[in-house]
mmCIF file of C-alpha atoms in Angstrom:
data_model
loop_
_atom_site.group_PDB
_atom_site.id
_atom_site.type_symbol
_atom_site.label_atom_id
_atom_site.label_comp_id
_atom_site.label_asym_id
_atom_site.label_seq_id
_atom_site.Cartn_x
_atom_site.Cartn_y
_atom_site.Cartn_z
ATOM 1 C CA CYS A 41 8.945 -86.746 -94.428
ATOM 2 C CA ALA A 42 6.866 -86.371 -91.169
ATOM 3 C CA GLY A 43 8.357 -89.416 -89.900
ATOM 4 C CA MET A 44 11.698 -88.658 -90.628
ATOM 5 C CA ALA A 45 11.200 -85.108 -89.079
ATOM 6 C CA ALA A 46 10.180 -86.663 -86.004
ATOM 7 C CA ASP A 47 12.980 -89.055 -85.902
ATOM 8 C CA LEU A 48 15.270 -86.202 -86.222
ATOM 9 C CA PHE A 49 13.682 -84.051 -83.714
ATOM 10 C CA GLU A 50 14.167 -86.964 -81.193
ATOM 11 C CA THR A 51 17.625 -87.161 -81.961
ATOM 12 C CA TYR A 52 18.524 -83.785 -81.455
ATOM 13 C CA ALA A 53 16.589 -83.429 -77.917
ATOM 14 C CA VAL A 54 18.581 -86.472 -76.840
ATOM 15 C CA THR A 55 21.891 -85.121 -78.297
ATOM 16 C CA MET A 56 21.072 -81.639 -76.767
ATOM 17 C CA VAL A 57 20.012 -82.949 -73.291
ATOM 18 C CA ALA A 58 23.163 -85.177 -73.182
ATOM 19 C CA SER A 59 25.332 -82.353 -74.353
ATOM 20 C CA VAL A 60 24.024 -80.069 -71.536
ATOM 21 C CA MET A 61 24.238 -83.125 -68.671
ATOM 22 C CA LEU A 62 27.875 -83.811 -69.616
ATOM 23 C CA GLY A 63 29.050 -80.093 -70.245
ATOM 24 C CA TYR A 64 27.760 -79.459 -66.371
ATOM 25 C CA ALA A 65 29.757 -82.418 -65.365
ATOM 26 C CA ALA A 66 32.926 -81.463 -67.246
ATOM 27 C CA PHE A 67 32.794 -77.527 -67.182
ATOM 28 C CA GLY A 68 30.169 -76.519 -64.728
ATOM 29 C CA PHE A 69 27.367 -74.102 -65.773
ATOM 30 C CA LYS A 70 29.679 -72.621 -68.620
ATOM 31 C CA GLY A 71 29.463 -76.177 -70.384
ATOM 32 C CA MET A 72 25.585 -76.138 -69.711
ATOM 33 C CA ILE A 73 25.306 -73.324 -71.941
ATOM 34 C CA PHE A 74 27.690 -73.362 -74.707
ATOM 35 C CA PRO A 75 25.847 -76.325 -76.065
ATOM 36 C CA LEU A 76 22.712 -73.944 -76.263
ATOM 37 C CA LEU A 77 24.431 -71.090 -77.666
ATOM 38 C CA VAL A 78 25.683 -73.503 -80.709
ATOM 39 C CA GLN A 79 22.322 -74.795 -81.163
ATOM 40 C CA ALA A 80 20.635 -71.271 -80.829
ATOM 41 C CA VAL A 81 23.278 -70.295 -83.945
ATOM 42 C CA GLY A 82 22.319 -73.089 -85.902
ATOM 43 C CA VAL A 83 18.609 -72.349 -85.903
ATOM 44 C CA ILE A 84 19.462 -68.885 -86.827
ATOM 45 C CA ALA A 85 21.997 -69.875 -89.942
ATOM 46 C CA SER A 86 18.979 -72.344 -90.781
ATOM 47 C CA VAL A 87 16.489 -69.783 -91.341
ATOM 48 C CA ILE A 88 18.811 -67.180 -93.199
ATOM 49 C CA SER A 89 20.173 -69.855 -95.393
ATOM 50 C CA THR A 90 16.620 -71.580 -96.449
ATOM 51 C CA SER A 91 14.991 -68.139 -96.799
ATOM 52 C CA LEU A 92 17.505 -67.552 -99.233
ATOM 53 C CA VAL A 93 17.533 -71.031 -101.162
ATOM 54 C CA GLY A 94 15.407 -70.346 -104.733
ATOM 55 C CA ALA A 95 15.755 -66.620 -104.348
ATOM 56 C CA GLY A 96 15.510 -65.220 -107.850
ATOM 57 C CA ILE A 97 14.861 -68.608 -109.408
ATOM 58 C CA THR A 98 11.905 -68.695 -111.412
ATOM 59 C CA THR A 99 12.493 -71.488 -114.074
ATOM 60 C CA GLY A 100 14.880 -74.395 -114.463
ATOM 61 C CA SER A 101 15.856 -77.940 -114.232
ATOM 62 C CA SER A 102 16.037 -80.219 -111.304
ATOM 63 C CA ALA A 103 19.635 -79.912 -111.187
ATOM 64 C CA ARG A 104 19.402 -75.730 -110.988
ATOM 65 C CA ALA A 105 17.273 -76.455 -107.881
ATOM 66 C CA MET A 106 19.388 -78.795 -106.318
ATOM 67 C CA ALA A 107 22.535 -76.560 -106.918
ATOM 68 C CA SER A 108 20.675 -73.802 -105.241
ATOM 69 C CA ILE A 109 19.714 -76.104 -102.087
ATOM 70 C CA ASN A 110 23.053 -77.211 -101.834
ATOM 71 C CA ARG A 111 24.605 -73.745 -102.008
ATOM 72 C CA GLY A 112 22.345 -73.015 -99.052
ATOM 73 C CA PHE A 113 23.659 -76.015 -97.109
ATOM 74 C CA TRP A 114 26.989 -74.454 -97.591
ATOM 75 C CA ARG A 115 25.635 -71.212 -96.596
ATOM 76 C CA SER A 116 24.630 -72.664 -93.374
ATOM 77 C CA ALA A 117 27.789 -74.223 -92.741
ATOM 78 C CA VAL A 118 29.631 -71.065 -92.819
ATOM 79 C CA ILE A 119 27.293 -69.075 -90.658
ATOM 80 C CA SER A 120 27.325 -71.711 -87.974
ATOM 81 C CA THR A 121 30.931 -71.960 -88.002
ATOM 82 C CA LEU A 122 31.352 -68.386 -87.490
ATOM 83 C CA GLY A 123 28.708 -67.952 -85.132
ATOM 84 C CA PHE A 124 30.087 -70.531 -82.450
ATOM 85 C CA MET A 125 33.620 -69.841 -83.202
ATOM 86 C CA LEU A 126 33.177 -66.416 -81.969
ATOM 87 C CA PHE A 127 30.960 -67.396 -79.239
ATOM 88 C CA GLY A 128 33.704 -69.906 -78.099
ATOM 89 C CA LEU A 129 36.343 -67.072 -78.462
ATOM 90 C CA VAL A 130 34.145 -64.804 -75.836
ATOM 91 C CA TYR A 131 32.466 -67.369 -73.658
ATOM 92 C CA LEU A 132 35.210 -70.080 -73.258
ATOM 93 C CA ARG A 133 37.288 -68.062 -71.425
ATOM 94 C CA PHE A 134 38.164 -69.384 -67.534
ATOM 95 C CA ASP A 135 40.194 -67.987 -64.615
ATOM 96 C CA ALA A 136 41.857 -69.665 -61.857
ATOM 97 C CA ALA A 137 39.003 -69.135 -59.850
ATOM 98 C CA TYR A 138 36.360 -70.787 -61.771
ATOM 99 C CA ILE A 139 38.702 -73.941 -62.252
ATOM 100 C CA VAL A 140 39.123 -73.907 -58.481
ATOM 101 C CA GLU A 141 35.581 -73.674 -57.656
ATOM 102 C CA ARG A 142 35.030 -76.759 -59.944
ATOM 103 C CA GLY A 143 37.670 -78.789 -58.166
ATOM 104 C CA ILE A 144 35.898 -77.901 -54.951
ATOM 105 C CA ASP A 145 32.605 -79.355 -56.239
ATOM 106 C CA ARG A 146 34.141 -82.142 -57.371
ATOM 107 C CA GLY A 147 35.535 -83.293 -53.958
ATOM 108 C CA MET A 148 38.715 -80.307 -53.307
ATOM 109 C CA TYR A 149 36.173 -79.168 -50.274
ATOM 110 C CA ALA A 150 38.274 -81.943 -48.205
ATOM 111 C CA GLU A 151 41.403 -80.093 -48.588
ATOM 112 C CA LEU A 152 40.184 -76.827 -47.544
ATOM 113 C CA TYR A 153 38.354 -78.217 -44.508
ATOM 114 C CA ASP A 154 41.400 -80.241 -43.322
ATOM 115 C CA ASN A 155 43.742 -77.635 -43.802
ATOM 116 C CA SER A 156 43.535 -74.860 -40.918
ATOM 117 C CA ASP A 157 44.702 -71.887 -42.547
ATOM 118 C CA LEU A 158 42.331 -72.274 -45.521
ATOM 119 C CA ARG A 159 39.588 -73.370 -43.335
ATOM 120 C CA ALA A 160 39.988 -70.096 -41.291
ATOM 121 C CA GLU A 161 40.671 -68.001 -44.326
ATOM 122 C CA LEU A 162 37.214 -68.986 -46.068
ATOM 123 C CA GLY A 163 35.295 -69.201 -42.488
ATOM 124 C CA LEU A 164 34.601 -72.664 -42.631
ATOM 125 C CA GLU A 165 33.693 -74.440 -39.380
ATOM 126 C CA PRO A 166 35.867 -77.193 -38.125
ATOM 127 C CA ILE A 167 34.015 -80.555 -37.844
ATOM 128 C CA GLY A 168 35.184 -81.939 -34.633
ATOM 129 C CA PRO A 169 37.793 -84.744 -34.540
ATOM 130 C CA HIS A 170 37.220 -86.281 -37.805
ATOM 131 C CA THR A 171 38.497 -84.655 -41.088
ATOM 132 C CA VAL A 172 36.642 -84.435 -44.059
ATOM 133 C CA ALA A 173 38.946 -86.606 -46.276
ATOM 134 C CA GLY A 174 38.610 -89.291 -43.726
ATOM 135 C CA ARG A 175 34.643 -89.150 -43.773
ATOM 136 C CA VAL A 176 34.653 -89.167 -47.526
ATOM 137 C CA LYS A 177 36.873 -92.562 -47.350
ATOM 138 C CA GLU A 178 34.480 -93.685 -44.911
ATOM 139 C CA LEU A 179 31.627 -92.860 -47.074
ATOM 140 C CA ARG A 180 33.037 -94.530 -50.293
ATOM 141 C CA ASP A 181 33.830 -97.583 -48.026
ATOM 142 C CA LEU A 182 30.033 -97.790 -47.069
ATOM 143 C CA ARG A 183 29.009 -97.274 -50.615
ATOM 144 C CA ALA A 184 31.206 -100.468 -51.868
ATOM 145 C CA GLY A 185 29.632 -102.594 -48.799
ATOM 146 C CA ALA A 186 26.465 -104.218 -48.164
ATOM 147 C CA ASP A 187 25.219 -100.905 -46.295
ATOM 148 C CA ARG A 188 25.224 -98.759 -49.185
ATOM 149 C CA SER A 189 21.286 -98.033 -48.575
ATOM 150 C CA ALA A 190 21.582 -98.027 -44.778
ATOM 151 C CA PRO A 191 20.571 -95.248 -42.835
ATOM 152 C CA ARG A 192 23.732 -94.452 -41.658
ATOM 153 C CA THR A 193 25.348 -94.152 -45.071
ATOM 154 C CA VAL A 194 22.249 -91.753 -45.800
ATOM 155 C CA ALA A 195 23.298 -89.588 -42.992
ATOM 156 C CA LEU A 196 26.729 -89.413 -43.938
ATOM 157 C CA GLU A 197 26.258 -88.627 -47.640
ATOM 158 C CA ALA A 198 23.943 -85.776 -46.121
ATOM 159 C CA GLU A 199 27.058 -84.696 -43.984
ATOM 160 C CA ILE A 200 29.336 -84.863 -46.976
ATOM 161 C CA ASP A 201 27.012 -82.781 -49.275
ATOM 162 C CA ARG A 202 26.599 -79.937 -46.247
ATOM 163 C CA HIS A 203 30.336 -79.963 -46.288
ATOM 164 C CA ARG A 204 30.698 -79.604 -50.167
ATOM 165 C CA ASP A 205 27.892 -76.426 -50.208
ATOM 166 C CA ALA A 206 29.354 -74.640 -47.266
ATOM 167 C CA ALA A 207 32.925 -75.006 -49.166
ATOM 168 C CA LEU A 208 31.273 -73.422 -52.407
ATOM 169 C CA THR A 209 29.363 -70.908 -50.537
ATOM 170 C CA ALA A 210 32.353 -69.844 -48.810
ATOM 171 C CA TRP A 211 34.397 -69.593 -51.754
ATOM 172 C CA ARG A 212 31.798 -67.404 -53.857
ATOM 173 C CA LYS A 213 31.601 -65.109 -51.166
ATOM 174 C CA LEU A 214 35.313 -64.461 -51.311
ATOM 175 C CA ASP A 215 36.031 -61.213 -53.477
ATOM 176 C CA PRO A 216 37.357 -61.858 -57.030
ATOM 177 C CA ALA A 217 40.935 -60.463 -56.289
ATOM 178 C CA LYS A 218 41.122 -62.983 -53.146
ATOM 179 C CA ARG A 219 39.965 -66.140 -55.081
ATOM 180 C CA GLU A 220 42.426 -65.645 -57.653
ATOM 181 C CA GLU A 221 45.229 -65.012 -55.102
ATOM 182 C CA LEU A 222 43.977 -68.206 -53.157
ATOM 183 C CA ALA A 223 44.126 -70.219 -56.366
ATOM 184 C CA ASN A 224 47.854 -69.497 -56.822
ATOM 185 C CA ARG A 225 48.699 -69.552 -53.728
ATOM 186 C CA ARG A 226 51.075 -72.464 -53.038
ATOM 187 C CA VAL A 227 49.778 -74.254 -49.927
ATOM 188 C CA SER A 228 49.983 -77.664 -47.906
ATOM 189 C CA VAL A 229 47.311 -79.658 -49.330
ATOM 190 C CA ALA A 230 48.240 -82.930 -48.223
ATOM 191 C CA SER A 231 48.282 -82.328 -44.742
ATOM 192 C CA VAL A 232 46.071 -84.949 -43.131
ATOM 193 C CA GLY A 233 48.673 -87.709 -43.687
ATOM 194 C CA GLY A 234 48.237 -91.145 -44.472
ATOM 195 C CA GLU A 235 46.423 -92.850 -47.562
ATOM 196 C CA HIS A 236 44.958 -89.369 -48.584
ATOM 197 C CA GLU A 237 48.678 -87.593 -48.856
ATOM 198 C CA GLN A 238 50.010 -90.682 -50.900
ATOM 199 C CA LEU A 239 47.392 -90.336 -53.117
ATOM 200 C CA LEU A 240 47.526 -86.765 -53.338
ATOM 201 C CA VAL A 241 50.984 -86.648 -53.916
ATOM 202 C CA ALA A 242 50.685 -89.667 -56.902
ATOM 203 C CA ASP A 243 48.246 -87.643 -58.399
ATOM 204 C CA LEU A 244 50.192 -84.396 -58.350
ATOM 205 C CA LYS A 245 53.317 -86.108 -59.476
ATOM 206 C CA ALA A 246 51.541 -87.586 -62.492
ATOM 207 C CA ARG A 247 50.332 -84.499 -63.669
ATOM 208 C CA GLY A 248 53.902 -83.014 -63.534
ATOM 209 C CA VAL A 249 53.914 -80.811 -60.119
ATOM 210 C CA ASN A 250 56.737 -81.040 -58.308
ATOM 211 C CA GLN A 251 56.534 -83.138 -54.932
ATOM 212 C CA ASP A 252 60.020 -83.154 -54.072
ATOM 213 C CA GLY A 253 61.964 -82.452 -50.969
ATOM 214 C CA GLU A 254 60.378 -79.656 -49.172
ATOM 215 C CA HIS A 255 57.455 -79.238 -52.324
ATOM 216 C CA ARG A 256 55.747 -82.395 -51.077
ATOM 217 C CA GLY A 257 52.504 -82.318 -50.529
ATOM 218 C CA ARG A 258 52.249 -78.649 -51.597
ATOM 219 C CA ALA A 259 50.613 -77.270 -54.587
ATOM 220 C CA THR A 260 48.698 -74.276 -55.595
ATOM 221 C CA LEU A 261 44.549 -74.868 -55.410
ATOM 222 C CA LEU A 262 44.621 -74.662 -59.119
ATOM 223 C CA ASP A 263 47.263 -77.270 -59.603
ATOM 224 C CA LEU A 264 45.245 -79.638 -57.175
ATOM 225 C CA ALA A 265 42.094 -78.849 -59.136
ATOM 226 C CA ARG A 266 43.362 -80.208 -62.534
ATOM 227 C CA ALA A 267 45.708 -82.642 -61.195
ATOM 228 C CA ARG A 268 43.442 -84.361 -58.254
ATOM 229 C CA TYR A 269 40.082 -83.759 -59.438
ATOM 230 C CA ASN A 270 40.582 -83.756 -63.373
ATOM 231 C CA VAL A 271 39.130 -80.345 -64.174
ATOM 232 C CA PRO A 272 39.748 -79.986 -67.587
ATOM 233 C CA LEU A 273 40.168 -76.369 -67.880
ATOM 234 C CA ARG A 274 43.337 -73.970 -68.088
ATOM 235 C CA THR A 275 43.213 -70.426 -67.407
ATOM 236 C CA GLY A 276 42.517 -68.381 -70.181
ATOM 237 C CA LEU A 277 40.888 -69.464 -73.826
ATOM 238 C CA ASN A 278 39.703 -73.271 -73.689
ATOM 239 C CA LEU A 279 38.442 -73.697 -77.647
ATOM 240 C CA GLU A 280 38.682 -77.546 -77.593
ATOM 241 C CA VAL A 281 34.717 -77.886 -77.611
ATOM 242 C CA ALA A 282 34.528 -75.197 -80.202
ATOM 243 C CA TRP A 283 36.896 -77.243 -82.710
ATOM 244 C CA CYS A 284 34.858 -80.185 -81.849
ATOM 245 C CA CYS A 285 31.383 -78.415 -83.023
ATOM 246 C CA LEU A 286 33.936 -77.560 -86.540
ATOM 247 C CA ILE A 287 34.466 -81.524 -86.588
ATOM 248 C CA GLY A 288 30.383 -81.735 -86.398
ATOM 249 C CA ILE A 289 30.179 -79.399 -89.363
ATOM 250 C CA LEU A 290 32.829 -81.140 -91.320
ATOM 251 C CA LEU A 291 30.818 -84.653 -90.669
ATOM 252 C CA ALA A 292 27.797 -83.153 -91.598
ATOM 253 C CA VAL A 293 29.361 -81.908 -94.696
ATOM 254 C CA ALA A 294 30.714 -85.406 -95.564
ATOM 255 C CA LEU A 295 27.967 -87.250 -94.946
ATOM 256 C CA ASN A 296 26.014 -85.121 -97.223
ATOM 257 C CA LYS A 297 28.656 -85.730 -99.573
ATOM 258 C CA CYS A 298 28.496 -89.198 -99.073
ATOM 259 C CA THR A 299 24.977 -89.778 -99.235
ATOM 260 C CA GLU A 300 24.822 -87.726 -102.806
ATOM 261 C CA TYR A 301 27.489 -89.966 -104.133
ATOM 262 C CA TRP A 302 25.657 -93.306 -103.308
ATOM 263 C CA THR A 303 22.017 -91.939 -104.185
ATOM 264 C CA SER A 304 22.344 -89.569 -107.249
ATOM 265 C CA THR A 305 21.635 -90.608 -110.625
ATOM 266 C CA GLU A 306 24.896 -88.860 -111.778
ATOM 267 C CA TYR A 307 27.332 -90.945 -110.209
ATOM 268 C CA SER A 308 28.553 -94.599 -110.720
ATOM 269 C CA PRO A 309 26.858 -96.548 -107.918
ATOM 270 C CA VAL A 310 23.271 -95.832 -109.163
ATOM 271 C CA LYS A 311 24.032 -96.249 -112.861
ATOM 272 C CA GLU A 312 25.636 -99.530 -111.867
ATOM 273 C CA VAL A 313 22.443 -100.415 -110.484
ATOM 274 C CA VAL A 314 20.839 -99.490 -113.530
ATOM 275 C CA ARG A 315 23.004 -101.298 -115.943
ATOM 276 C CA SER A 316 22.391 -104.402 -113.279
ATOM 277 C CA SER A 317 18.451 -104.130 -113.909
ATOM 278 C CA SER A 318 19.053 -104.996 -117.803
ATOM 279 C CA THR A 319 19.993 -108.546 -116.866
ATOM 280 C CA GLY A 320 16.939 -109.782 -114.761
ATOM 281 C CA HIS A 321 15.847 -109.394 -111.356
ATOM 282 C CA ALA A 322 18.158 -111.346 -109.517
ATOM 283 C CA THR A 323 21.431 -109.356 -110.586
ATOM 284 C CA ASN A 324 19.034 -106.040 -109.641
ATOM 285 C CA ILE A 325 18.456 -107.453 -106.288
ATOM 286 C CA ILE A 326 22.240 -108.621 -105.715
ATOM 287 C CA SER A 327 23.718 -105.348 -107.076
ATOM 288 C CA GLY A 328 21.044 -103.270 -104.825
ATOM 289 C CA LEU A 329 22.148 -105.145 -101.599
ATOM 290 C CA ALA A 330 25.681 -104.457 -102.086
ATOM 291 C CA LEU A 331 25.379 -100.854 -102.965
ATOM 292 C CA GLY A 332 23.378 -100.556 -99.479
ATOM 293 C CA LEU A 333 26.136 -102.463 -97.507
ATOM 294 C CA GLU A 334 29.045 -100.589 -99.164
ATOM 295 C CA SER A 335 27.330 -97.179 -98.712
ATOM 296 C CA SER A 336 26.865 -98.031 -94.907
ATOM 297 C CA VAL A 337 30.577 -98.979 -94.586
ATOM 298 C CA TRP A 338 31.805 -95.390 -95.837
ATOM 299 C CA ALA A 339 29.220 -93.944 -93.596
ATOM 300 C CA VAL A 340 30.409 -95.808 -90.546
ATOM 301 C CA LEU A 341 34.102 -95.120 -91.288
ATOM 302 C CA ILE A 342 33.493 -91.497 -91.581
ATOM 303 C CA ILE A 343 31.421 -91.151 -88.295
ATOM 304 C CA SER A 344 33.913 -93.293 -86.679
ATOM 305 C CA ALA A 345 37.144 -90.437 -88.048
ATOM 306 C CA ALA A 346 34.848 -87.730 -86.476
ATOM 307 C CA ILE A 347 34.536 -89.357 -83.178
ATOM 308 C CA LEU A 348 38.306 -90.144 -83.215
ATOM 309 C CA GLY A 349 39.172 -86.474 -84.130
ATOM 310 C CA ALA A 350 36.871 -85.170 -80.773
ATOM 311 C CA VAL A 351 38.956 -87.563 -78.832
ATOM 312 C CA ALA A 352 42.179 -86.375 -80.428
ATOM 313 C CA VAL A 353 41.158 -82.845 -79.831
ATOM 314 C CA CYS A 354 40.297 -82.831 -76.012
ATOM 315 C CA GLY A 355 43.199 -85.428 -75.709
ATOM 316 C CA ASP A 356 42.905 -85.772 -71.927
ATOM 317 C CA ALA A 357 42.226 -89.933 -71.514
ATOM 318 C CA SER A 358 42.527 -89.424 -67.706
ATOM 319 C CA ASN A 359 38.892 -87.670 -67.893
ATOM 320 C CA LEU A 360 36.233 -89.881 -69.458
ATOM 321 C CA LEU A 361 33.661 -87.215 -69.014
ATOM 322 C CA TYR A 362 35.623 -84.538 -70.941
ATOM 323 C CA LEU A 363 36.019 -86.964 -73.759
ATOM 324 C CA ALA A 364 32.145 -87.558 -73.970
ATOM 325 C CA PHE A 365 31.488 -84.097 -73.730
ATOM 326 C CA GLY A 366 33.770 -83.458 -76.914
ATOM 327 C CA VAL A 367 31.886 -86.556 -78.668
ATOM 328 C CA ALA A 368 28.591 -84.716 -77.886
ATOM 329 C CA MET A 369 29.456 -81.366 -79.024
ATOM 330 C CA THR A 370 30.755 -83.089 -82.517
ATOM 331 C CA GLY A 371 27.094 -84.206 -82.518
ATOM 332 C CA ILE A 372 25.631 -80.841 -81.634
ATOM 333 C CA GLY A 373 27.875 -79.319 -84.195
ATOM 334 C CA MET A 374 26.702 -81.522 -87.133
ATOM 335 C CA LEU A 375 23.049 -80.904 -85.959
ATOM 336 C CA THR A 376 23.389 -77.066 -86.344
ATOM 337 C CA LEU A 377 22.915 -77.854 -89.921
ATOM 338 C CA THR A 378 19.657 -79.811 -89.363
ATOM 339 C CA GLY A 379 17.090 -77.229 -90.588
ATOM 340 C CA ASP A 380 18.904 -77.381 -94.114
ATOM 341 C CA THR A 381 19.045 -81.213 -93.958
ATOM 342 C CA ILE A 382 15.417 -81.360 -93.099
ATOM 343 C CA SER A 383 14.861 -79.000 -96.135
ATOM 344 C CA MET A 384 17.041 -80.730 -98.648
ATOM 345 C CA ASP A 385 15.553 -83.958 -97.857
ATOM 346 C CA VAL A 386 11.873 -82.741 -98.107
ATOM 347 C CA PHE A 387 13.074 -81.144 -101.820
ATOM 348 C CA GLY A 388 12.523 -84.792 -103.088
ATOM 349 C CA PRO A 389 9.105 -85.659 -102.276
ATOM 350 C CA VAL A 390 7.894 -82.176 -103.033
ATOM 351 C CA ALA A 391 9.135 -82.160 -106.569
ATOM 352 C CA ASP A 392 7.876 -85.834 -107.159
ATOM 353 C CA ASN A 393 4.330 -84.673 -105.837
ATOM 354 C CA ALA A 394 4.067 -81.387 -108.131
ATOM 355 C CA ASN A 395 5.316 -83.733 -111.224
#
């Protein structure tokens, strides 16, 4: 039991760290905090449900004890689901200013610097004869060549980081009403011309933003953040990652039922192994191996279905970080029931020692 618990703790911690990192990359600080909130709900739900297991039971068979444990598992699943869905309804709301800020962090600072009107409104200093978009392209070319670690490349990276930080600071200093107005104002976002303009127009067209005629190279900063810089958010409520957590809960329930079916003495797989034992060692070994291999296939199918469900819920194939975050949140949802799973697994050895 101690080894199993140690392995589960490692899985728990690794999944949490991965979810926090992917959440920040996909959503910003809200994406980093939400997995922590979900796991907090899971801990509280496990404490409540396990404390109620066995309440009022003083005598009875192992079947009665297992029924009480299973009720605790379901109770925890319901409490966890209600908890993180409530957090999602309150916490996973995004306004246009937040989405634009995520776009700036991902590279939209180039458009803010290279548009003279936006640069003036934000109070950004011009960088001289160069454009920020041109400097970013120069940095990409250096990173792709033999000079990726050269002092010139390092210095250019520091310069680009300064531009990003300055743009983010200027954006955050604006009052909320001004940020909202700027985010929804249609401006020239591809005024620098050349290759950068062509890429911007192509990205905006691919996301359904009108770029014909006088609208060419013009869009709102909100459209630009989502189309060009793949910010996977829309204004208002975004519950996709909460639904992924629910898929994780369903995954834990399905795996629990799968494990019970393949290992319980009440179902046909174990009874079949018992029958094969009566004909000798060879049939017993063959039957046991076949049972183990078949049960693994079903577990793999269930986990694969959960992963595909998370990808379908997120539904943005152009944003792999977002898809990975959705899959990670499915794991987080499953791990909200870790306390109950450990309690159920510990029951067997404890009961055996008591006997």
